[in-house]
Short mmCIF file of C-alpha atoms in Angstrom, two decimals:
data_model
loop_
_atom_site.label_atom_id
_atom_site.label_comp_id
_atom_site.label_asym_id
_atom_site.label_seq_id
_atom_site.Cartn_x
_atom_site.Cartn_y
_atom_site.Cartn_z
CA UNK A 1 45.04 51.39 126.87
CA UNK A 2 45.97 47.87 125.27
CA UNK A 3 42.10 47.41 123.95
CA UNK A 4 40.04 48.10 121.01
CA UNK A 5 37.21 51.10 122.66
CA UNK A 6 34.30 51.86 120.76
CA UNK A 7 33.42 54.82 122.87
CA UNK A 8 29.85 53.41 123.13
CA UNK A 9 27.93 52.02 125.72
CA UNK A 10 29.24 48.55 126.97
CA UNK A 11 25.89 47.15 127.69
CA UNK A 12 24.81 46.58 123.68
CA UNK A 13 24.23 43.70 124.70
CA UNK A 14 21.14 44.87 125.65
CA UNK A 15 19.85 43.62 122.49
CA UNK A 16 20.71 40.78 120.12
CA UNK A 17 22.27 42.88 117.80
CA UNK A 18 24.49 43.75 120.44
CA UNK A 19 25.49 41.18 122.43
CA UNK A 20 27.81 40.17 119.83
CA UNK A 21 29.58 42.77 120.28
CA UNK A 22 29.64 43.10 124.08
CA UNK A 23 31.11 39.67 123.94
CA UNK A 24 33.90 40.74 121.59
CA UNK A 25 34.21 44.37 122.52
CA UNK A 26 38.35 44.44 124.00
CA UNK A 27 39.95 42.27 122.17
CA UNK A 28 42.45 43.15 118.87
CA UNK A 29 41.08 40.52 116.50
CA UNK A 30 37.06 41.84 116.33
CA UNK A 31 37.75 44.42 114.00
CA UNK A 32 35.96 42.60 110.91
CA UNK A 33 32.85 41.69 113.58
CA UNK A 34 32.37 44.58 115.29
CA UNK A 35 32.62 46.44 111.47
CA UNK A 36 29.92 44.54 110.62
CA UNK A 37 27.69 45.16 114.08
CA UNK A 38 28.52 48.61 114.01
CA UNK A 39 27.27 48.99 110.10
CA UNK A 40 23.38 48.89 111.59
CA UNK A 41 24.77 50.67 115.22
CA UNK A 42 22.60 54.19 113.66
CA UNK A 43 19.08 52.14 113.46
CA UNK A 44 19.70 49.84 116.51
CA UNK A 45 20.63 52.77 118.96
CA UNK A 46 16.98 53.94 118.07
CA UNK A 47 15.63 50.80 118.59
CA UNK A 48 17.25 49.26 121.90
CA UNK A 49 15.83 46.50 123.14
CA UNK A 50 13.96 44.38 120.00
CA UNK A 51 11.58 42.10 121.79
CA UNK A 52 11.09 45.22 124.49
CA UNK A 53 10.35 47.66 121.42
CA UNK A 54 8.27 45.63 119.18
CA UNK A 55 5.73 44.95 122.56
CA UNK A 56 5.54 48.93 122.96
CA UNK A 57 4.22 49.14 119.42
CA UNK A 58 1.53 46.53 120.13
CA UNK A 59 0.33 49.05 122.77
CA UNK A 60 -1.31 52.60 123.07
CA UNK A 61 1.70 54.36 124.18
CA UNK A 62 1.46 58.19 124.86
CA UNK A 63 4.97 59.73 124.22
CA UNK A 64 7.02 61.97 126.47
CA UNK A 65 5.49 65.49 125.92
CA UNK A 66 8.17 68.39 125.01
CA UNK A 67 10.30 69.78 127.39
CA UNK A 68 8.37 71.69 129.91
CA UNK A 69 9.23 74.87 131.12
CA UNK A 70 11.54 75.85 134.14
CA UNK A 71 8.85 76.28 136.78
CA UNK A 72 6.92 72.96 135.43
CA UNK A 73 10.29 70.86 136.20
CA UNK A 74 10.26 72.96 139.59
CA UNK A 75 6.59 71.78 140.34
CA UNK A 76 6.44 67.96 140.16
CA UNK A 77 5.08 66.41 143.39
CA UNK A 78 4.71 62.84 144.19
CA UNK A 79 2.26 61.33 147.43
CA UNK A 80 5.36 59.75 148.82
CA UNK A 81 9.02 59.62 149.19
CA UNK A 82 9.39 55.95 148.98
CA UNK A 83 10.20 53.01 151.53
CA UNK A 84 13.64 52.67 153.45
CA UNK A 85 15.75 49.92 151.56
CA UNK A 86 17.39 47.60 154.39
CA UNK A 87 20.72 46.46 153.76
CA UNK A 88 22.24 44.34 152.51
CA UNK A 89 20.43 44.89 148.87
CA UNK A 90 19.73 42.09 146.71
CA UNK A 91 19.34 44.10 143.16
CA UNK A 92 17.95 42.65 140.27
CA UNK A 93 17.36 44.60 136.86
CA UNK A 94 14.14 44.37 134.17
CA UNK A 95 15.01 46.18 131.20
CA UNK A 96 11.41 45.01 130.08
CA UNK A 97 8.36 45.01 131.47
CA UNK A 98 6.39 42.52 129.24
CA UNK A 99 4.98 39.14 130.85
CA UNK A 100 4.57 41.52 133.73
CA UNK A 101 3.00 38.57 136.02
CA UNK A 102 5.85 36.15 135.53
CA UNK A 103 8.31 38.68 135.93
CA UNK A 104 6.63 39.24 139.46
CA UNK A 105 5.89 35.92 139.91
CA UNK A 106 10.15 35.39 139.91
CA UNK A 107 10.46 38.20 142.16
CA UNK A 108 8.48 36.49 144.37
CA UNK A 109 10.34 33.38 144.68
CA UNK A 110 13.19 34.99 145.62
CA UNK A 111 14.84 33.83 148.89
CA UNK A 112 15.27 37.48 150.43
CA UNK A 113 13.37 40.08 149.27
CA UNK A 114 14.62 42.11 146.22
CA UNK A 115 15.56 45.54 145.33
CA UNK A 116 14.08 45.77 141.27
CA UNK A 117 15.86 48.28 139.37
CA UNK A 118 13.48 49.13 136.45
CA UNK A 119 14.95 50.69 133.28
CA UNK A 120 13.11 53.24 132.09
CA UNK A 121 13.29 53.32 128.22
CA UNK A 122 13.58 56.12 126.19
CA UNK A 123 11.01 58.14 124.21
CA UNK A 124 8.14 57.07 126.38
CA UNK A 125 5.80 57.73 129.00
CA UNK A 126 6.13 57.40 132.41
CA UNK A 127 2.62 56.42 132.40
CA UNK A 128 3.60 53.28 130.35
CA UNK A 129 5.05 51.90 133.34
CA UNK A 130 3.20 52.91 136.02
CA UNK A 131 0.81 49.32 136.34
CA UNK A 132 4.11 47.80 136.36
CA UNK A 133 6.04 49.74 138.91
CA UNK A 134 2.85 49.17 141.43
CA UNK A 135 3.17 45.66 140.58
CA UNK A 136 6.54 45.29 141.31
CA UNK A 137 6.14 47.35 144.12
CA UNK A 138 4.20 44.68 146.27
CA UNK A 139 6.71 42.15 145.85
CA UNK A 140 10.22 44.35 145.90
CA UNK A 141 11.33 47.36 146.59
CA UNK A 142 12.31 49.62 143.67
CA UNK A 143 15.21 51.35 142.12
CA UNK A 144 14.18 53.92 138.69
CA UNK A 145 16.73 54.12 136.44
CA UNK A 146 15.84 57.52 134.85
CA UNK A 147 17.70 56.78 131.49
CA UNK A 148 20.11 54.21 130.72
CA UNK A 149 23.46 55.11 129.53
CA UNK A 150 23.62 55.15 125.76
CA UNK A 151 20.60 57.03 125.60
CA UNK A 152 22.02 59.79 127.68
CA UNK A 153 23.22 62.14 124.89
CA UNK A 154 20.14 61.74 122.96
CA UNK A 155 18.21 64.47 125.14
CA UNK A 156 19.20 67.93 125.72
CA UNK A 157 19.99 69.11 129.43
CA UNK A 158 16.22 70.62 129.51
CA UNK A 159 14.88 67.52 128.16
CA UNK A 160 16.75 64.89 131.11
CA UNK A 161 15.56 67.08 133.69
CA UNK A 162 11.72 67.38 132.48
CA UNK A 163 12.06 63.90 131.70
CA UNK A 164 13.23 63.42 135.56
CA UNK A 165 10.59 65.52 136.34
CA UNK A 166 7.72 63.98 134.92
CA UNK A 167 8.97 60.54 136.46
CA UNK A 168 9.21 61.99 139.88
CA UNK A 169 5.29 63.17 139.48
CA UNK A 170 4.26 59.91 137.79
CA UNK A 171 6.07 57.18 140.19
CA UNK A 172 7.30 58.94 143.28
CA UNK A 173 4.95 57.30 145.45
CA UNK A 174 5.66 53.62 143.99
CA UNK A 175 9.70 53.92 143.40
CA UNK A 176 12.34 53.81 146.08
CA UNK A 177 15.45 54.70 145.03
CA UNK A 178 15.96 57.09 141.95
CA UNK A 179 19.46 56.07 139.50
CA UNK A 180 19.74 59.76 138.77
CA UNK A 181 22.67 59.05 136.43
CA UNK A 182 23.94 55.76 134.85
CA UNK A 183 27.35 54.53 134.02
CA UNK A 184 27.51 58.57 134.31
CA UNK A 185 31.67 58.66 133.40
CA UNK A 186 31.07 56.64 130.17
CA UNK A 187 32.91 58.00 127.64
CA UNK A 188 29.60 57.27 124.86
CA UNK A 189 27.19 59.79 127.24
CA UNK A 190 28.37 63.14 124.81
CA UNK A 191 29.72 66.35 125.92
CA UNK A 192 30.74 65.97 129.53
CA UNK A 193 29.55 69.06 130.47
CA UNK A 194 26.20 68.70 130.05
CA UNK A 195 26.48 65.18 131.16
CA UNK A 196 27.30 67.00 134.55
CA UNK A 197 24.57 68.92 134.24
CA UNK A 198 22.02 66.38 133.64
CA UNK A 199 23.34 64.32 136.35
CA UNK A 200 23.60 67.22 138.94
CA UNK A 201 20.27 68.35 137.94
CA UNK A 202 18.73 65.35 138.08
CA UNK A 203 20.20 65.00 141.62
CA UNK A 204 18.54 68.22 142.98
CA UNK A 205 15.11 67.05 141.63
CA UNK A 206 15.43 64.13 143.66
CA UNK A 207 16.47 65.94 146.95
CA UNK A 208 14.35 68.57 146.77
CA UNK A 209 11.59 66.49 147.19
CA UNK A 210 13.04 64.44 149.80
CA UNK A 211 13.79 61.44 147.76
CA UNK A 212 16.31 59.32 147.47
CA UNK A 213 18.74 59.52 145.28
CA UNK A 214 21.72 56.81 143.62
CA UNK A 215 24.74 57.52 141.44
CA UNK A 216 25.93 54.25 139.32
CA UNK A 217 29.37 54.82 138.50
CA UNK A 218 31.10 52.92 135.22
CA UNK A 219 34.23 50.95 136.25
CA UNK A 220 37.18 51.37 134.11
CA UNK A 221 40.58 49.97 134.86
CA UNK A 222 42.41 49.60 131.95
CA UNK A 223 39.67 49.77 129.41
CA UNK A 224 39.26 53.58 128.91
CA UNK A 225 40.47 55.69 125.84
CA UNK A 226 39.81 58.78 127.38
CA UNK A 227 42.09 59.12 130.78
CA UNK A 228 39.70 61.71 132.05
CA UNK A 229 36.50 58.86 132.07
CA UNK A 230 38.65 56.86 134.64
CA UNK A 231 35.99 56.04 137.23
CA UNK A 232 37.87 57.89 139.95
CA UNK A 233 38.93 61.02 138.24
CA UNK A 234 35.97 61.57 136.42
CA UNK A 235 34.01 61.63 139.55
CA UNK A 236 36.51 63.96 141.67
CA UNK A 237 36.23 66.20 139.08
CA UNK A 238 33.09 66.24 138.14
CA UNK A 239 30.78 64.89 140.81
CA UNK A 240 30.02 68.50 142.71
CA UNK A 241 30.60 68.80 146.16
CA UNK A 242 26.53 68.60 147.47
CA UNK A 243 26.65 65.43 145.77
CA UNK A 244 29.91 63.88 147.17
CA UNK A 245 28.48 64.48 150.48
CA UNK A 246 24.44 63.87 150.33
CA UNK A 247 24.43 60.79 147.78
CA UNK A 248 22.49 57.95 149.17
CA UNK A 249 24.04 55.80 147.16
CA UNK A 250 26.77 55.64 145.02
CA UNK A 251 27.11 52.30 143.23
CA UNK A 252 29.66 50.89 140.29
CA UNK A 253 28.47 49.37 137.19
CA UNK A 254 31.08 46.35 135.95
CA UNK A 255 31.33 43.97 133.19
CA UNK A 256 33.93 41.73 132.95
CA UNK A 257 34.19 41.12 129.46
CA UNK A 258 34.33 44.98 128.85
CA UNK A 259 37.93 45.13 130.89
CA UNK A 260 39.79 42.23 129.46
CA UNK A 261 38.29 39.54 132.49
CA UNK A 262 40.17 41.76 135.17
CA UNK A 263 39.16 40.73 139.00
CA UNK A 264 39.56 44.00 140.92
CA UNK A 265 40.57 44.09 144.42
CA UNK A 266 37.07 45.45 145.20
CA UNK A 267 37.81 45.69 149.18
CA UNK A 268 40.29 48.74 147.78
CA UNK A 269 38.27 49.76 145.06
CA UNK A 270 35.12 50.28 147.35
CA UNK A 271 37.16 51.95 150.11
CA UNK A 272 38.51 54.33 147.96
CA UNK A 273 35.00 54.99 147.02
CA UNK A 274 34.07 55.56 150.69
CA UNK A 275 36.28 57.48 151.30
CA UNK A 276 35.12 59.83 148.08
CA UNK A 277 31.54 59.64 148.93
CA UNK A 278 31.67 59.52 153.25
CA UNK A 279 27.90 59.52 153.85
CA UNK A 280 26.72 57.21 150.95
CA UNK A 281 26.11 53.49 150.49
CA UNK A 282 28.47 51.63 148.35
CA UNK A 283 27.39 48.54 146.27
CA UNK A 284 27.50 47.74 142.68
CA UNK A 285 24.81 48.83 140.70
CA UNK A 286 24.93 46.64 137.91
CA UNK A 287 26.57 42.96 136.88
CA UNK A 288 25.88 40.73 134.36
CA UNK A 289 27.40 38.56 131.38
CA UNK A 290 25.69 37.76 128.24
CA UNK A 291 27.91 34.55 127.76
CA UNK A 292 25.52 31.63 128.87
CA UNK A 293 27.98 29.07 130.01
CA UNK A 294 29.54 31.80 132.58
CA UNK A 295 26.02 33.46 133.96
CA UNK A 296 26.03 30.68 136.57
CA UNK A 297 29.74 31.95 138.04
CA UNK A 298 29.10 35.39 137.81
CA UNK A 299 25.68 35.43 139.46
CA UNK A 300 27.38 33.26 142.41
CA UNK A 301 30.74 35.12 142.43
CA UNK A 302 29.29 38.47 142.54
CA UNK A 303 26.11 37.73 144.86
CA UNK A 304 28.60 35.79 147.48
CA UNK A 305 30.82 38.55 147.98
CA UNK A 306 32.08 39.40 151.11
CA UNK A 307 33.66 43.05 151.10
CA UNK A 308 34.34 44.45 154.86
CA UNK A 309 33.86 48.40 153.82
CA UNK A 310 32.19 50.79 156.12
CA UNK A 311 28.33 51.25 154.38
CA UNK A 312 29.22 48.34 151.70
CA UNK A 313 25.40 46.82 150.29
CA UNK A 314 26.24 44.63 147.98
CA UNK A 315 23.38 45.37 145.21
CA UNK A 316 24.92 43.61 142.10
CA UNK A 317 21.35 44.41 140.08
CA UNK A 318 22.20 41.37 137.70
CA UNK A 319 21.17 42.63 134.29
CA UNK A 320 19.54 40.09 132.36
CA UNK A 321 17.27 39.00 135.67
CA UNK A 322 14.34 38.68 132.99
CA UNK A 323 15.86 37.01 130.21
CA UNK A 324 17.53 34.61 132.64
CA UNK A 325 15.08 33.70 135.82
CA UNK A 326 11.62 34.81 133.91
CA UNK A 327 9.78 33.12 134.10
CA UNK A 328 10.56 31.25 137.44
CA UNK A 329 10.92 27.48 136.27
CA UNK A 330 14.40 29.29 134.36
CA UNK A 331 17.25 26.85 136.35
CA UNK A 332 19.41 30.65 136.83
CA UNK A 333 16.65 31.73 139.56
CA UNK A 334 17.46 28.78 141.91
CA UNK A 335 21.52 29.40 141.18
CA UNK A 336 20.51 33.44 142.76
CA UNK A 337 18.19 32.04 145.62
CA UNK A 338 21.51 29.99 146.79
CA UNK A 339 23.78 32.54 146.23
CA UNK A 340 21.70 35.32 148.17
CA UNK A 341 20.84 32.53 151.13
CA UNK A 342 24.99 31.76 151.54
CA UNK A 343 25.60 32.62 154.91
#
């Protein structure tokens, strides 16, 4: 590897404390920056998203009970196993659910109707986001992303899957699609074997109630430490066998910034990926740059794409969909709407 890796998540940029160093994360001369980003990385990690945190406070938020027992992770039920997704997917991501009506008021202006992957924060409640999720659910399908990636080796194996669990009772009947792992072959998730665990646990939950179930995957080339977190050979070794073959999905998160500015060959990337995974849709599950003057590109680049693979969905969940195109006057909203109406 010919990059400086911080092991973390790459998507600090989350937050304005970390989009600095998203932007500089991979390149030899940051080490004085990132030093001084990383100095505050033990109180920001709590905190996430700022703006996102400091509206949760303003609000009577119940949190997460303690890990439930065995049989109380066995017993969640939900009224419905969600809607049918058609394909292609146009994915968009809100990492926060404040200003809830303009954020559905940009949903609705979309050209072609979207696929909303909601990130489920940390530390709190499903029930904080179930007026949300039904709102969102009128105007988009939805994806639940059960915990985002750098929050992943904060909870013990018991605690992902009651957290799973308590999801799956709380919003089964209003989400579509359940991200049962994200960015899952980071190397900043923690021990890998109960990474697996969480993941492949997670994954039963979903099937045994008949749900529907997506794998993001965190693409690597080049910009690992660890050779055993490459995309591909972390997930032959570790994706089990029930998985590989009754995935619904199976998407790849990529950042550009995080890998140097490489442009894979995605028609070979995603047919390796096929070829892994034989009965699951393909697509990336998650895009995005914090640099302003590129969004604009990307969001065209990536939303244009035309990849002839067997099961291919496109996807792309652009992450910053509600700091750039909420609310709907944003100019970024009208640059998607082209980009999702190109022939």
């Amino acid at each position: 590897m010919n990059t400086l890796s911080f092991s973390i998540s790459p998507r600090f940029g989350h937050s304005t404390g970390f989009s600095l160093l998203r932007t500089l994360r991979g390149s030899a001369t940051v080490l004085v920056a990132a030093t001084t980003v990383l100095t505050g990385f033990a109180n920001a990690r709590e905190l996430g998203n700022s703006a996102q945190q400091s509206t949760k406070k303003n609000q009577t938020v119940t949190p997460a009970p303690a890990a439930a027992s065995t049989a109380a992770v066995k017993a969640a039920t939900s009224t419905a196993s969600g809607r049918i997704v058609p394909s292609p997917i146009y994915g968009v991501t809100i990492d926060d659910i404040s200003g809830l009506s303009n954020i559905t008021q940009s949903l609705g202006k979309l050209s072609k109707k979207p696929t909303t992957r909601i990130v489920f924060d940390e530390n709190v409640a499903p029930s904080y986001y179930r007026d949300a999720t039904v709102a969102i659910n009128k105007v988009s399908y939805v994806m639940g992303e059960i915990l985002d990636s750098q929050y992943v080796d904060t909870v013990t194996v018991p605690g992902y899957l009651d957290r799973t669990s308590q999801y799956l009772g709380a919003l089964g009947d209003v989400v579509d699609i359940w991200e049962i792992g994200n960015e899952i072959n980071g190397e900043w998730l923690g021990n890998n074997a109960d990474v697996v665990a969480k993941m492949s646990g997670a994954y039963d939950l979903v099937k045994s109630q008949n749900k529907t179930a997506a794998l993001t995957l965190y693409y690597n080339q080049d910009c690992w430490s660890k050779p055993a977190n490459e995309m591909f050979t972390w997930a032959n070794a570790n994706v089990p066998s029930r998985m590989k073959q009754g995935l619904d999905y199976v998407f790849i998160s990529y950042y550009e910034a995080d890998c140097n500015g490489l442009k894979p060959n995605w028609p070979v990337v995603f047919q390796k990926l096929a070829t892994m995974f034989p009965n699951s849709k393909i697509g990336f599950g998650e895009v995005g740059t914090a640099t302003r003057t590129q969004k604009a590109d990307y969001l065209t680049r990536y939303y244009t794409m035309k990849i002839d693979v067997p099961k291919y969905v496109g996807g792309h969940f652009w992450w910053y969909f509600r700091q750039d195109m909420v609310p709907s006057t944003k100019p970024l909203l009208n640059t998607l709407n082209s980009a999702i109406s190109a022939p």
